[in-house]
Coordinates of C-alpha atoms in Angstrom, one line a residue:
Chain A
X120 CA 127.5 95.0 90.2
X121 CA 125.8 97.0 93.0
X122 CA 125.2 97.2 96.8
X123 CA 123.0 93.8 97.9
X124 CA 119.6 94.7 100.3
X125 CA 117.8 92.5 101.8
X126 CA 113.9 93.4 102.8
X127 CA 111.6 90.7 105.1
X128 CA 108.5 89.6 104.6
X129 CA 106.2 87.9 107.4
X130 CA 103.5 86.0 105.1
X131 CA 100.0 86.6 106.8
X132 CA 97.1 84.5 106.9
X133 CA 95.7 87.4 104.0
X134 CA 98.1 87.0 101.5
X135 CA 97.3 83.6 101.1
X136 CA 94.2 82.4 99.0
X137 CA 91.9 79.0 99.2
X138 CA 94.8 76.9 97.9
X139 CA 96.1 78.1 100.8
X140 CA 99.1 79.7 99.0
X141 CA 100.5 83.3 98.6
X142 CA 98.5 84.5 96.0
X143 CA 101.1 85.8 93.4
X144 CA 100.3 89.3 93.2
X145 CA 101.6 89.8 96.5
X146 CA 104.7 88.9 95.2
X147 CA 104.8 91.4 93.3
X148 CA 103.8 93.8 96.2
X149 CA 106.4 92.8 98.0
X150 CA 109.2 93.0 95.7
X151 CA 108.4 96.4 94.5
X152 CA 108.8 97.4 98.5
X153 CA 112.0 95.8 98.3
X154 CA 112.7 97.3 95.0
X155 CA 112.5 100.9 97.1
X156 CA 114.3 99.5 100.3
X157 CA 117.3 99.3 98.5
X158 CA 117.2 102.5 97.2
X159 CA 116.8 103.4 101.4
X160 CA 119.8 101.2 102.2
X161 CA 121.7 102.8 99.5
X162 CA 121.3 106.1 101.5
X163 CA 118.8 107.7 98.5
X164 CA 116.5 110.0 99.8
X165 CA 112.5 109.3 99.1
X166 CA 110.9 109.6 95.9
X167 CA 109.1 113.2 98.0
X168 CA 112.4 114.8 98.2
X169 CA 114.1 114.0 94.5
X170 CA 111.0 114.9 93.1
X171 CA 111.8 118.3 94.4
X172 CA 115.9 118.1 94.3
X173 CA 116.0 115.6 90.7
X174 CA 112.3 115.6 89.7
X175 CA 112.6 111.6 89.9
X176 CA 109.0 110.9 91.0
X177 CA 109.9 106.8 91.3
X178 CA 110.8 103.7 89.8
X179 CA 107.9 102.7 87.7
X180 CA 108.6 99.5 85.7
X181 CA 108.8 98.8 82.0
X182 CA 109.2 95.0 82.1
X183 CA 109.6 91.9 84.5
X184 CA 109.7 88.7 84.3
X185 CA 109.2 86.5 87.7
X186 CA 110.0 82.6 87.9
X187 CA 108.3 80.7 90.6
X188 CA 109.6 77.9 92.1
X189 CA 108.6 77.1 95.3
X190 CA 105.3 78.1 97.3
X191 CA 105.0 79.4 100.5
X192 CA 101.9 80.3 102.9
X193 CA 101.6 82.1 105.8
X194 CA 103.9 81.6 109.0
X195 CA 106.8 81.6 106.5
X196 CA 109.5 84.3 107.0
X197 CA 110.7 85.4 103.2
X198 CA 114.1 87.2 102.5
X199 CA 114.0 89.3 99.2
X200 CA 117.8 89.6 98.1
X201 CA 117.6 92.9 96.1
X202 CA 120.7 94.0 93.5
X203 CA 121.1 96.4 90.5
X204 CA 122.3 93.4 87.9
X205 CA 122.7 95.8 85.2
X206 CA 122.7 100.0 84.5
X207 CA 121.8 101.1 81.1
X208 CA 121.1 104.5 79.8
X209 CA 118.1 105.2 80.6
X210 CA 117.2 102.3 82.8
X211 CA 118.4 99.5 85.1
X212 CA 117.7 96.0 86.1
X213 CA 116.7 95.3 89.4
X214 CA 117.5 91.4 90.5
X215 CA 114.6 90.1 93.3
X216 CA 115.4 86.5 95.1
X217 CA 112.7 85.3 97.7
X218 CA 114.1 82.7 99.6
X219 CA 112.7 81.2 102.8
X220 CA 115.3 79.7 105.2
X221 CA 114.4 76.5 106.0
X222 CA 115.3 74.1 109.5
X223 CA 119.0 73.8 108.4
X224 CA 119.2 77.4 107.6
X225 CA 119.9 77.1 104.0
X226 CA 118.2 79.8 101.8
X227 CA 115.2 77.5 99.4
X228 CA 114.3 79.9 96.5
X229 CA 110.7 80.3 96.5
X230 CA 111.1 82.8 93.0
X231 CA 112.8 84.9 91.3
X232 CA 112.2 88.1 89.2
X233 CA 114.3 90.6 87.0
X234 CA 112.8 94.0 87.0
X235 CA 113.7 96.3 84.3
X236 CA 112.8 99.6 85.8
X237 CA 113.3 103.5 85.4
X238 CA 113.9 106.8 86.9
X239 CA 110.7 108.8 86.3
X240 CA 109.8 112.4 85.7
X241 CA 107.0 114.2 85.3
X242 CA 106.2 115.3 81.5
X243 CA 106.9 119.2 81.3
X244 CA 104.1 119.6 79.1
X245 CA 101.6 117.2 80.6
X246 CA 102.7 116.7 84.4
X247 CA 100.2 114.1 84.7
X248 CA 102.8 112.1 82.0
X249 CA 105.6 110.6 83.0
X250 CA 108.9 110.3 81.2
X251 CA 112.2 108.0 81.6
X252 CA 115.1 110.5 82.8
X253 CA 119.1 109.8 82.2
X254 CA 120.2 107.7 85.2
X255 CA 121.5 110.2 87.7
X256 CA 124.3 110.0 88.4
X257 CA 124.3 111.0 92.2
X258 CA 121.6 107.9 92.7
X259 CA 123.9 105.3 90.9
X260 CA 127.1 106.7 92.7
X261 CA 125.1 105.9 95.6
X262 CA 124.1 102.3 94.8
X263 CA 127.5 100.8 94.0
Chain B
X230 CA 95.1 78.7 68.9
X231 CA 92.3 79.1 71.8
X232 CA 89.1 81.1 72.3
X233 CA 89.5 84.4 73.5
X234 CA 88.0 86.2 76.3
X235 CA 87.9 89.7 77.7
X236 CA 87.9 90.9 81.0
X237 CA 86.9 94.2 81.6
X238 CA 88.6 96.4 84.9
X239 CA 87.6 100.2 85.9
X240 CA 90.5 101.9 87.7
X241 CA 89.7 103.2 90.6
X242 CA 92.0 106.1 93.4
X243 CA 92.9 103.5 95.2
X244 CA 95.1 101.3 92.5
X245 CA 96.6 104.3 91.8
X246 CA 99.9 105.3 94.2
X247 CA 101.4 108.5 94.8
X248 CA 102.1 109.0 91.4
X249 CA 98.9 109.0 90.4
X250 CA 99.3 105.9 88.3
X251 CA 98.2 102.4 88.7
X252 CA 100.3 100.4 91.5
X253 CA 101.4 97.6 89.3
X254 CA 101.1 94.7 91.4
X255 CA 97.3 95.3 90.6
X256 CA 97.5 95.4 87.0
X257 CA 99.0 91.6 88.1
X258 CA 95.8 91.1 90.3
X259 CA 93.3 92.0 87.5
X260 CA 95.2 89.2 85.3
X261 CA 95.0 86.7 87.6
X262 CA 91.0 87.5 87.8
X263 CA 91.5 87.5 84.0
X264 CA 93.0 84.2 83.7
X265 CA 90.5 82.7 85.8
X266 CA 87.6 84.6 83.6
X267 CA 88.9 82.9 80.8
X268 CA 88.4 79.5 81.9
X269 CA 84.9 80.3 83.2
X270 CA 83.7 82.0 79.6
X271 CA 85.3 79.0 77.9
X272 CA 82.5 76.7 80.2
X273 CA 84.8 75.2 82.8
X274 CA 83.6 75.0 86.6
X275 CA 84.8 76.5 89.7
X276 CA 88.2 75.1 91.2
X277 CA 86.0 74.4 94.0
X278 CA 83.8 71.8 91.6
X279 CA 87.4 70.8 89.5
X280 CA 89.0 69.9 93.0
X281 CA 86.4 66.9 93.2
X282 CA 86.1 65.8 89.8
X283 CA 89.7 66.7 88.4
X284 CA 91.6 67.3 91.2
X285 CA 92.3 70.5 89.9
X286 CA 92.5 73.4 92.8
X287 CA 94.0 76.3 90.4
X288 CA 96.1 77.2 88.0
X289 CA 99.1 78.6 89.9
X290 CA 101.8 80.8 87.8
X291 CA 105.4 79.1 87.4
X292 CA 106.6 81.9 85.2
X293 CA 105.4 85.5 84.1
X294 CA 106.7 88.0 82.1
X295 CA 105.2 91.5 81.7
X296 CA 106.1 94.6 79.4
X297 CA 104.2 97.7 80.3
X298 CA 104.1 100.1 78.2
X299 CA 101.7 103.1 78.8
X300 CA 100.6 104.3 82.1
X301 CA 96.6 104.2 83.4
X302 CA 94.8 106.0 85.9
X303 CA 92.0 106.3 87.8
X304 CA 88.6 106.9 85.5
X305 CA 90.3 104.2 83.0
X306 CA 88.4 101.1 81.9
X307 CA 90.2 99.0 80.5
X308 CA 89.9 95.7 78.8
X309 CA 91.8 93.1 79.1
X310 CA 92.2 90.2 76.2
X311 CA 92.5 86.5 77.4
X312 CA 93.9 83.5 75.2
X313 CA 96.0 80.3 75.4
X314 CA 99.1 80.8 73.1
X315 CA 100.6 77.7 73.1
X316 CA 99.7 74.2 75.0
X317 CA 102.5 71.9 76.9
X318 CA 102.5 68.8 78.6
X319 CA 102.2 69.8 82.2
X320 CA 101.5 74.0 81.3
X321 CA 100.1 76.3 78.8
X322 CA 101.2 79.7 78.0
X323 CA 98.4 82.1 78.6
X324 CA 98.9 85.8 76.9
X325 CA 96.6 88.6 78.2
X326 CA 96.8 92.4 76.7
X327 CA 95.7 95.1 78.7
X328 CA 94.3 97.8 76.1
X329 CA 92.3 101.1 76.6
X330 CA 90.2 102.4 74.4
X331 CA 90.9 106.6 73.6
X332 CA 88.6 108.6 72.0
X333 CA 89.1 107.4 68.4
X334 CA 87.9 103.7 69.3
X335 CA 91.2 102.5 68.6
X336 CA 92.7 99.9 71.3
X337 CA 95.8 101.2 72.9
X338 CA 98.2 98.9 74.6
X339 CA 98.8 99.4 78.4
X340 CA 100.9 96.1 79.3
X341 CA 101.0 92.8 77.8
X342 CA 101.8 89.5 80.2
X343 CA 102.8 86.1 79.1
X344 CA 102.2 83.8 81.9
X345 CA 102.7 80.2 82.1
X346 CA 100.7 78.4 84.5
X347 CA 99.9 74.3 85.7
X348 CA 96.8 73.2 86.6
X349 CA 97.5 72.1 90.3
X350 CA 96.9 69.2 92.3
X351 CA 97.1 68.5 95.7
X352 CA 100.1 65.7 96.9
X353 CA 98.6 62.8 98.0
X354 CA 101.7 62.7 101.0
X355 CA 101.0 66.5 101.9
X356 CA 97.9 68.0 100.8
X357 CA 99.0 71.3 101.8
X358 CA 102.2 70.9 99.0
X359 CA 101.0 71.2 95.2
X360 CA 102.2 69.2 92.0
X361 CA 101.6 70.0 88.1
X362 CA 98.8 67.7 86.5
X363 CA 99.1 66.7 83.2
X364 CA 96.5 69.3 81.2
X365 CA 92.9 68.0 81.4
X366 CA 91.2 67.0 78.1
X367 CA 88.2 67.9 79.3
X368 CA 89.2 71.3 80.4
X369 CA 91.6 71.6 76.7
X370 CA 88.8 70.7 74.6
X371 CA 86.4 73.3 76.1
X372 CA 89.3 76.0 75.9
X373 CA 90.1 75.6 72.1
Chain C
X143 CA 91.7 92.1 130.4
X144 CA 94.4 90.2 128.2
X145 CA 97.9 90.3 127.6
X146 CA 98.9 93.1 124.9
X147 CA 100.6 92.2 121.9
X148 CA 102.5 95.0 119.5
X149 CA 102.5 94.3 115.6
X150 CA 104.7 96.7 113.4
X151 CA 104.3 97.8 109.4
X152 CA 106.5 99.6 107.4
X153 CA 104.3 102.1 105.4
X154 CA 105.0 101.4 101.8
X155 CA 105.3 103.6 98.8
X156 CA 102.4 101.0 96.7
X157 CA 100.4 101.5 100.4
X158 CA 99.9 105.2 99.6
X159 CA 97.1 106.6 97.2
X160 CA 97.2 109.7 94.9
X161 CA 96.5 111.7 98.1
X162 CA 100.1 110.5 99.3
X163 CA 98.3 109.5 102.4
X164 CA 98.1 106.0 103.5
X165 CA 95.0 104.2 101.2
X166 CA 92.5 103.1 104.0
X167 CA 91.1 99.2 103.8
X168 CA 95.5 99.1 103.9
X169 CA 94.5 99.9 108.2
X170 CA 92.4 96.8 107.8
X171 CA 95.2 94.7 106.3
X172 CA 97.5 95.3 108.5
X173 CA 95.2 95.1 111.6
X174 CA 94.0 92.1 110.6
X175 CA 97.4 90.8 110.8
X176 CA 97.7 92.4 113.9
X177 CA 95.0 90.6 115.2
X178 CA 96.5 87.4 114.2
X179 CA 100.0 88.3 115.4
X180 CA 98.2 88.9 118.8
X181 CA 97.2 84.8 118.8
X182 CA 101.2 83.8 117.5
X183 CA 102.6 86.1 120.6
X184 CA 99.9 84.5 123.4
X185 CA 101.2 80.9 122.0
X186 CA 98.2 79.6 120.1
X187 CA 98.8 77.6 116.9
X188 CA 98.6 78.8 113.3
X189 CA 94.7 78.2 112.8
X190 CA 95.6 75.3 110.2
X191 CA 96.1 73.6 113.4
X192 CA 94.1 74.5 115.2
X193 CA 91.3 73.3 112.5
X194 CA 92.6 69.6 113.5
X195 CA 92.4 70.5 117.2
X196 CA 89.8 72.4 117.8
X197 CA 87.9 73.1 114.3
X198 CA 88.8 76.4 114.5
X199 CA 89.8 77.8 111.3
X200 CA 90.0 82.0 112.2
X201 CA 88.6 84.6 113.4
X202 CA 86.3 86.2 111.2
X203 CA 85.2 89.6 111.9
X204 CA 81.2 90.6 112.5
X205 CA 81.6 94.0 113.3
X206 CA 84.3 96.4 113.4
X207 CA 84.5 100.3 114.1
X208 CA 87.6 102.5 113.5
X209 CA 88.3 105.9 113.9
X210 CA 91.0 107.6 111.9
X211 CA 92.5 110.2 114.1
X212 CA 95.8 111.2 111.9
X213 CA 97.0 110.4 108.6
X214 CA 100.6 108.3 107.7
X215 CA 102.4 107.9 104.8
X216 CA 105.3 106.0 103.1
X217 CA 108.3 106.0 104.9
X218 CA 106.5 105.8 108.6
X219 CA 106.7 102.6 111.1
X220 CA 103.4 102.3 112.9
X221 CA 102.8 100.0 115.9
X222 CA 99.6 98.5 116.4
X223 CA 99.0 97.6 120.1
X224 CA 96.4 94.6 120.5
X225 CA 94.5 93.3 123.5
X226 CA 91.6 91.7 124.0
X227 CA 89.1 93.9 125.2
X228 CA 86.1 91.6 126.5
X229 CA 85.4 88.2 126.1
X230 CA 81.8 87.6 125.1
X231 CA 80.3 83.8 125.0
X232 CA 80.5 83.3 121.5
X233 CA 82.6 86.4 120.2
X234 CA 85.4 88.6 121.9
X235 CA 86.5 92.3 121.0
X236 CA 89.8 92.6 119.8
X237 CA 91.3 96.3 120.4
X238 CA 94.2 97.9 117.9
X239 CA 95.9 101.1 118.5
X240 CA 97.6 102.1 115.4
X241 CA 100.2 105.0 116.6
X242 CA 103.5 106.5 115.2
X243 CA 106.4 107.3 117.8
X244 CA 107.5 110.8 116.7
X245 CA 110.5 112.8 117.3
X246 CA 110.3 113.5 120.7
X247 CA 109.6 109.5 120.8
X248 CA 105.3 110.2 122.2
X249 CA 103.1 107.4 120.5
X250 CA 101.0 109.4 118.2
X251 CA 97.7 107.7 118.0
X252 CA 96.9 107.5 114.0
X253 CA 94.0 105.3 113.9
X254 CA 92.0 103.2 116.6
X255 CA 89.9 100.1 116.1
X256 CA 87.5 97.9 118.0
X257 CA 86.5 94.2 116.6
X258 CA 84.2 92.2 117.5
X259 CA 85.5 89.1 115.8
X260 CA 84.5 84.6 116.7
X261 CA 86.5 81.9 116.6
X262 CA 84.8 80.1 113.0
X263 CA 84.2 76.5 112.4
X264 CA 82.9 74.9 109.4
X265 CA 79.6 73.8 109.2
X266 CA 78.7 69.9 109.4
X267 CA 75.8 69.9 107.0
X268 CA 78.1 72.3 104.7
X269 CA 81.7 72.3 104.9
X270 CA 81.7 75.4 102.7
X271 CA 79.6 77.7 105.2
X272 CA 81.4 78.4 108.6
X273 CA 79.8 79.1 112.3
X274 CA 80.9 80.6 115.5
X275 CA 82.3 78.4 118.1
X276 CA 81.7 79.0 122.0
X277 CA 85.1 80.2 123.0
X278 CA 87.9 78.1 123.6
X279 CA 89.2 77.8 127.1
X280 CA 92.5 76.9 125.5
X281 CA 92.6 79.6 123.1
X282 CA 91.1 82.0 126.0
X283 CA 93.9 80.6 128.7
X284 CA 96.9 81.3 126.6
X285 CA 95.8 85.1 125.9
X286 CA 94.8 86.6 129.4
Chain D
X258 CA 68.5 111.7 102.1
X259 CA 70.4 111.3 98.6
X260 CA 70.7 110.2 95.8
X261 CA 71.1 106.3 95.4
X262 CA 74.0 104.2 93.6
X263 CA 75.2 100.8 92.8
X264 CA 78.1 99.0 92.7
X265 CA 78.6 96.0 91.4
X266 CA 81.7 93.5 92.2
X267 CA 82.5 90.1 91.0
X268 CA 84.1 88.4 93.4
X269 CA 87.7 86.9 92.2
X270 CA 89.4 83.8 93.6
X271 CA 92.2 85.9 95.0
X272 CA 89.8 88.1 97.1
X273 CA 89.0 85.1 99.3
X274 CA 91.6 83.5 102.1
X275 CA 92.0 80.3 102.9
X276 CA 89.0 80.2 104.7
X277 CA 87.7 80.1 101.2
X278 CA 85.7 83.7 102.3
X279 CA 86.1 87.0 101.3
X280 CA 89.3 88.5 103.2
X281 CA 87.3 91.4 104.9
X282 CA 89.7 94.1 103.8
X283 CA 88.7 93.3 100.4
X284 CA 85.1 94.7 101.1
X285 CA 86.8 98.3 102.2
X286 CA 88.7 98.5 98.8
X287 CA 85.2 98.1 97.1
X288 CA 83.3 100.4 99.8
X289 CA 86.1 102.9 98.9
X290 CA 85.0 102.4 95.4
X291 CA 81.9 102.3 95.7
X292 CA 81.5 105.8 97.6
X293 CA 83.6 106.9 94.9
X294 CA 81.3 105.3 92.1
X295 CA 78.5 107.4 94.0
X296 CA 80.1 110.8 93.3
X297 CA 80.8 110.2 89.6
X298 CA 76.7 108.5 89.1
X299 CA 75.7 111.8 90.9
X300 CA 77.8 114.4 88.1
X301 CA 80.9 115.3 90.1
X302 CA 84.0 115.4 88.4
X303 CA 87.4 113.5 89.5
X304 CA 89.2 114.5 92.3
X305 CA 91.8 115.3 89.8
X306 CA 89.8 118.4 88.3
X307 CA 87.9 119.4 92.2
X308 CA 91.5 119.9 93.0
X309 CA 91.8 122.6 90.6
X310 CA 88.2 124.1 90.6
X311 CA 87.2 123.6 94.4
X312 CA 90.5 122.3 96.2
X313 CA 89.0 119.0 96.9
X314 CA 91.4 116.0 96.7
X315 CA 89.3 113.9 97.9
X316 CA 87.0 112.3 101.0
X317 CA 89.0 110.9 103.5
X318 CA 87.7 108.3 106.4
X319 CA 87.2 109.4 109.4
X320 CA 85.1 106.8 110.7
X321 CA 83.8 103.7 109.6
X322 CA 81.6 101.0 111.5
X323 CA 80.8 97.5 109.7
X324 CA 78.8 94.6 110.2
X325 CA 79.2 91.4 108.5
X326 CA 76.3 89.8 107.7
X327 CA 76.8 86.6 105.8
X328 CA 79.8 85.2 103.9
X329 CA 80.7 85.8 100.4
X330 CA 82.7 84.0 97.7
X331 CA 84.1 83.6 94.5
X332 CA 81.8 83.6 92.0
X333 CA 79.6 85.7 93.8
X334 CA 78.3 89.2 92.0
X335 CA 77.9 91.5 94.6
X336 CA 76.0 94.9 94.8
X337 CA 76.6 97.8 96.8
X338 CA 74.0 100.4 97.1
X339 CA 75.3 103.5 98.4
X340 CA 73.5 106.6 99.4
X341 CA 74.4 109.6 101.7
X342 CA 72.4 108.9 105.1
X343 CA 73.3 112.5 106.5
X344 CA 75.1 115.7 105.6
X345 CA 76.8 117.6 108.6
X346 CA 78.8 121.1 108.3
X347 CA 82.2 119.2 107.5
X348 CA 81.8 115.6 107.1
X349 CA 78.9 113.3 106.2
X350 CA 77.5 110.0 106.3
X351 CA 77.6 107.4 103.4
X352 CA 75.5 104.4 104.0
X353 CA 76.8 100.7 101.8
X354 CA 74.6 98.0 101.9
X355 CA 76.5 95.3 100.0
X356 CA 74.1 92.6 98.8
X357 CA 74.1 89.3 96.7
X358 CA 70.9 88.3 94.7
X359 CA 70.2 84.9 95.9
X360 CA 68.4 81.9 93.3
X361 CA 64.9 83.7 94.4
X362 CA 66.2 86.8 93.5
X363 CA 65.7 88.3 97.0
X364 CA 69.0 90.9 97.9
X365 CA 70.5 88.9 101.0
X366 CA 72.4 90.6 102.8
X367 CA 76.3 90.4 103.1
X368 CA 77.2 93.0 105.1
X369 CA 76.6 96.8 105.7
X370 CA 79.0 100.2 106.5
X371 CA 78.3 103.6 107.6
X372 CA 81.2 105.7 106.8
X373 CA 82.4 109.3 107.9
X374 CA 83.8 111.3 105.6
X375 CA 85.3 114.7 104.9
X376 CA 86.2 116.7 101.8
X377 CA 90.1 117.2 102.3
X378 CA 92.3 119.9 100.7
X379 CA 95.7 120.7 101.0
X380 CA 97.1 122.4 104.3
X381 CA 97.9 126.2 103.0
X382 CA 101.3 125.9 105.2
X383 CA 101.7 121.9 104.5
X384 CA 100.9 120.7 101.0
X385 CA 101.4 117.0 102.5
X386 CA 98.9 117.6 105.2
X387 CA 95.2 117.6 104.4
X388 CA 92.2 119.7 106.4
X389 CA 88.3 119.5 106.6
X390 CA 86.8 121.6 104.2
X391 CA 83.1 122.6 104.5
X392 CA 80.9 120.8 102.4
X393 CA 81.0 122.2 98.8
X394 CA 77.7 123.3 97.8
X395 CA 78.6 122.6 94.3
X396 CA 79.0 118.8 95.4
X397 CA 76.3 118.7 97.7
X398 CA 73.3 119.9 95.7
X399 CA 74.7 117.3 92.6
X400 CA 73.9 114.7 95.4
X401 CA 70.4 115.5 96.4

């Protein structure tokens, strides 16, 4: 397993749409913020500086898959519980809970959403390109 | 099956982040515009107009899964193919592929999302809560 | 004048553009937040409420003028200082300071925005449409 | 004066709040568009390639100042016309007038934005900082 982070989220009268819901991009917005604050936590410097020291450029995803379970609208207060579930060779899977704590102070999941992400460098021959780099080894040191 | 639609999206700076690729929380925002753009090709009326005569308000995600697999950037257009895959009691599983088109005319895939959405009512004990409506036939029928 | 009211944002990675600088109409997100978390802090009611109350549903903007005095990027906590600058009869100015505390822990000013913004009701003949309300001694009461 | 351009916006469901109105921040990310649209319509290449040829990465907000008109929502098409009100040595003026075509088809008038802008480069001594460049006469006479 990994390190656990945990990143807030006050939901603003914006976010919501005329069902008067989050509107489920922002979801995603949020979680990818939450994706990098446990990288932060973890003590991993920002994608600026291992560009230069590891030429990782970010995180960009190759594949997610979100449940949703409950809504929520603006007022709320959402946790996203953020942990590496899994390190593979060339990527990892980051694990996203949203819950909202309600009056009794249990933790409702609002959704859920496995992220299967990689370390990205540019493309020596096209540095507009990206390409997926070995997991490096000082990040992952850093995140367990 | 279903019909098919097509959504078309130019990328512009500003859905692209620091490296210089789309944010993808907005390739999740063009869907969403996308899946809505499906049902309007296909003949069926604003939420607004459903919500009176269906009770429909929207046709909010339970469960998405996404697989991107080439990067855009700003100056792209790119088109984005709409259909119902498969049709259940209370949801349907909507498929949408993001292609671009390169020089040779040929379609190249950018990200593909399976999404499975309800069409919503409101509770009659809390109209600000939700609940999944059994499909429409009269929204089915147009769709197919 | 008006009681002052301080709203903070993380700067986000996704909030950043191909520049590496912070994407502007992101200002007006958070400010517009701002300008709600302003209401929250005086004690008024989320405006869902208030639409039972009083009919008002927000505060819309009519006009709004900003001046970008420094740039931010991802990794930076801004504060945005809010006050009510002048109460008209049927609209108020809403003033945000955006700054960034540097080292030496000075509040550099980043961005600076006045608003004139009314409190919004919907329209009898056409629920859809909304118009401004004369201000709300209750609303006005809690905020000076 | 300029050169004139337009462009045109659908608006989506998710671009309105629960006010069932545009979210104004929404009409930035398209005036940010938009005054890019205007460069491309007029022959100037992305900021991509000006960074290599003339060290332009791009026009930067200095100062915006917006009036809101009338309400838009989804459904709507929407048309910006955008034109450059007034060059100065290192910033200029870009006028959007963002109108919808009403049943008559009269342009009404939604709302309209005077923008200040700058070509930015890259600080010789701070690659992450940006300066004012004079306008590029390359760029400017592509305008007129």
């Amino acid at each position: 397993m990994s390190k656990q982070a945990t990143y807030t989220v006050r939901v603003e009268f914006g976010d919501c749409d005329p069902a008067r819901i989050v509107w489920f991009p922002n979801f995603f917005r949020w979680i990818d913020a939450a994706s990098r604050h446990f990288f932060i936590e973890c003590g991993v410097p920002t994608w600026n500086e291992t560009e230069k020291t590891l030429g990782v450029i970010g995180t960009p995803l190759v594949d997610t898959h979100a449940r949703f379970v409950k809504t929520a609208s603006y007022g709320d207060t959402l946790s996203i519980q953020v942990s590496v579930a899994e390190w593979r060779d060339k990527s990892f899977v980051q694990r996203h809970r949203v819950v909202r704590h309600n009056a009794a102070g249990e933790a409702d999941l609002i959704m859920e959403c496995d992220e299967v992400r990689i370390f990205a460098g540019r493309r020596a021959d096209n540095p507009e390109a990206i390409r997926a780099l070995p997991i490096p080894p000082e990040i992952r040191r850093l995140c367990e």
